[in-house]
Tab-separated table of N, CA and C in Angstrom:
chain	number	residue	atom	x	y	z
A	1	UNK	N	-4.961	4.786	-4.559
A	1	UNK	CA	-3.859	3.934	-4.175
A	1	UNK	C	-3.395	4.286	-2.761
A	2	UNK	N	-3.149	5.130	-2.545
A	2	UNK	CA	-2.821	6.226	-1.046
A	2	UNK	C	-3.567	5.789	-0.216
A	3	UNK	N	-5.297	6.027	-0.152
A	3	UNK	CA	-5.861	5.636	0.891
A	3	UNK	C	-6.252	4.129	0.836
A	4	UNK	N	-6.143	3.211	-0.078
A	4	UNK	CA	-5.594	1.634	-0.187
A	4	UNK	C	-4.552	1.106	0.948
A	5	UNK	N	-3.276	2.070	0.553
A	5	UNK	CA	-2.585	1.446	1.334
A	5	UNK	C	-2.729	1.677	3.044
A	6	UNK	N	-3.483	3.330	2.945
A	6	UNK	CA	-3.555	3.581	4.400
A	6	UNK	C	-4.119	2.468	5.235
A	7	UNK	N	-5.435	2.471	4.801
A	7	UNK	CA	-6.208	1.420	5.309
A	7	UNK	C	-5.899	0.217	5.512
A	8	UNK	N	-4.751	-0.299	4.735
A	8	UNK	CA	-5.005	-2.469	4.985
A	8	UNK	C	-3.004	-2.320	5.253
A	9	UNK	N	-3.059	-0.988	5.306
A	9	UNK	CA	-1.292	-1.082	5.668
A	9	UNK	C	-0.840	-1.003	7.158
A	10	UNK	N	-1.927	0.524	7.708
A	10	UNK	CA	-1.982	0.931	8.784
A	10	UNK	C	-0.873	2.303	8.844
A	11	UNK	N	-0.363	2.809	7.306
A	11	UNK	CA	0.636	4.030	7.214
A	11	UNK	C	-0.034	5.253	7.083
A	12	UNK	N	0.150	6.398	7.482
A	12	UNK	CA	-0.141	7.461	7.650
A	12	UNK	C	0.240	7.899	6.238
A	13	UNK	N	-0.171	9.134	5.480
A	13	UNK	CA	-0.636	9.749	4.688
A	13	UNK	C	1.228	10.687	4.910
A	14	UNK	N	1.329	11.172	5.776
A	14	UNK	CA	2.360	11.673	6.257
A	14	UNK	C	3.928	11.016	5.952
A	15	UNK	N	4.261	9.413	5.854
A	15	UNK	CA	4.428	8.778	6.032
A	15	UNK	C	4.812	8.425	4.928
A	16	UNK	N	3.867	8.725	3.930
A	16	UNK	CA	3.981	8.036	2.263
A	16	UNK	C	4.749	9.281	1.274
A	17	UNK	N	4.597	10.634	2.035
A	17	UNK	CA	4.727	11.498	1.581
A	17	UNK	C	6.361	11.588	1.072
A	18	UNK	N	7.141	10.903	1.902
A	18	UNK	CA	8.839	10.761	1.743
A	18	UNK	C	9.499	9.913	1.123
A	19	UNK	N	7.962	9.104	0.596
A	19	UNK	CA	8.787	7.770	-0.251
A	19	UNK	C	8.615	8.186	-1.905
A	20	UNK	N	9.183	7.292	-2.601
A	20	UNK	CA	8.917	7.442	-3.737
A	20	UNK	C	7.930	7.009	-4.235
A	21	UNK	N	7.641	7.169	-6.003
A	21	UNK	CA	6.621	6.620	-6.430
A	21	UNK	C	6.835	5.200	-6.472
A	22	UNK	N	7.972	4.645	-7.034
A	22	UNK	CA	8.461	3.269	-7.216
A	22	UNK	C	8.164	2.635	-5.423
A	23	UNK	N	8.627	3.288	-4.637
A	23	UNK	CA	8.175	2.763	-3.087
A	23	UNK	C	6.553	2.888	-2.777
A	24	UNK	N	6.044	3.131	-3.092
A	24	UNK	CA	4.863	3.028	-2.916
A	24	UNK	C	3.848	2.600	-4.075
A	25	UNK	N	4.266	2.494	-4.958
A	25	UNK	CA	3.974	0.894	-6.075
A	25	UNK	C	4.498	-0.261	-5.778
A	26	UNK	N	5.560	-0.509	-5.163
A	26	UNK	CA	5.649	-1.950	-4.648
A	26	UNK	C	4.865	-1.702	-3.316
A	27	UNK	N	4.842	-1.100	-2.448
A	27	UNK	CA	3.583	-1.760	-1.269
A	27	UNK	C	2.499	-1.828	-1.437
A	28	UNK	N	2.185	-0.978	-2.855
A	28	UNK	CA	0.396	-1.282	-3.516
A	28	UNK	C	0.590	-2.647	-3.297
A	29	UNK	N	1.713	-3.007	-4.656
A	29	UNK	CA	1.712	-4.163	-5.288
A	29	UNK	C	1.509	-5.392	-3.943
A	30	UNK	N	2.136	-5.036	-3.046
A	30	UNK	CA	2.093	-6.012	-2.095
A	30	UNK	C	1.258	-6.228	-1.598
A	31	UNK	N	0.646	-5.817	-0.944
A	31	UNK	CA	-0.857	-5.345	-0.444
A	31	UNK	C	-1.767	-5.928	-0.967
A	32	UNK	N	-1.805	-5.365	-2.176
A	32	UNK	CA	-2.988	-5.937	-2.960
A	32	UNK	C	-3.199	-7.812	-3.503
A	33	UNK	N	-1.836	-8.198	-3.942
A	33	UNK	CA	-1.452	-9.269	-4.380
A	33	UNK	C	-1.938	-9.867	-3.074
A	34	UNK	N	-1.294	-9.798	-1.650
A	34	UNK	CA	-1.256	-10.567	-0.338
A	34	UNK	C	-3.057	-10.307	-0.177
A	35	UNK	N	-3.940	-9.509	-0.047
A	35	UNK	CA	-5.242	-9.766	-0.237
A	35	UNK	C	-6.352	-10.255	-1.348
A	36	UNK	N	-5.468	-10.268	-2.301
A	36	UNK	CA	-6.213	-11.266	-3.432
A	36	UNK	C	-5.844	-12.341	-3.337
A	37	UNK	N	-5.065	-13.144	-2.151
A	37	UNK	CA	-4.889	-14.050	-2.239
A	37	UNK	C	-5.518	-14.605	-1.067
A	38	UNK	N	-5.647	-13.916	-0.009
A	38	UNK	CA	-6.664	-14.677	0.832
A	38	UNK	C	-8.026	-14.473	0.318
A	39	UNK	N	-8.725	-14.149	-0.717
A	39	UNK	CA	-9.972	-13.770	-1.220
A	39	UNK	C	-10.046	-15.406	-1.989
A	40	UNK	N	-9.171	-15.473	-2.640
A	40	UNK	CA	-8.964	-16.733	-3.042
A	40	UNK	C	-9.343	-17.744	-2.341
Protein backbone atom coordinates (compact mmCIF):
# COMPACT_ATOMS: atom_id res chain seq x y z
CA UNK A 1 0.00 0.00 0.00
CA UNK A 2 3.02 2.45 1.01
CA UNK A 3 4.93 2.00 -2.07
CA UNK A 4 1.34 2.27 -4.15
CA UNK A 5 0.88 5.38 -2.91
CA UNK A 6 4.55 6.51 -3.27
CA UNK A 7 4.59 5.91 -6.76
CA UNK A 8 1.14 7.31 -8.45
CA UNK A 9 1.04 9.92 -5.39
CA UNK A 10 4.54 11.30 -5.67
CA UNK A 11 4.81 11.18 -1.33
CA UNK A 12 7.82 10.24 0.28
CA UNK A 13 7.95 7.26 2.60
CA UNK A 14 9.03 9.93 5.22
CA UNK A 15 6.01 11.75 4.71
CA UNK A 16 3.49 8.88 5.35
CA UNK A 17 5.27 8.11 8.39
CA UNK A 18 3.19 11.07 10.49
CA UNK A 19 -0.07 10.24 9.23
CA UNK A 20 -2.35 7.87 10.41
CA UNK A 21 -3.57 4.60 9.40
CA UNK A 22 -7.15 5.96 8.65
CA UNK A 23 -5.03 8.88 6.57
CA UNK A 24 -3.41 6.79 4.55
CA UNK A 25 -6.40 4.39 3.75
CA UNK A 26 -8.28 7.14 2.40
CA UNK A 27 -5.38 8.21 -0.08
CA UNK A 28 -5.05 4.39 -0.97
CA UNK A 29 -8.65 4.60 -1.37
CA UNK A 30 -8.29 7.57 -3.56
CA UNK A 31 -5.69 6.70 -5.64
CA UNK A 32 -6.70 3.62 -6.46
CA UNK A 33 -10.51 4.31 -7.14
CA UNK A 34 -9.20 7.66 -9.41
CA UNK A 35 -6.97 4.97 -11.48
CA UNK A 36 -9.49 2.34 -11.90
CA UNK A 37 -11.32 4.68 -13.35
CA UNK A 38 -9.30 5.90 -16.07
CA UNK A 39 -8.50 2.05 -16.82
CA UNK A 40 -12.07 2.03 -17.45
Amino acid sequence: MIEFITKLRGFNQEQLVYMTDAEIEHIYNQTYYHHEEIAE
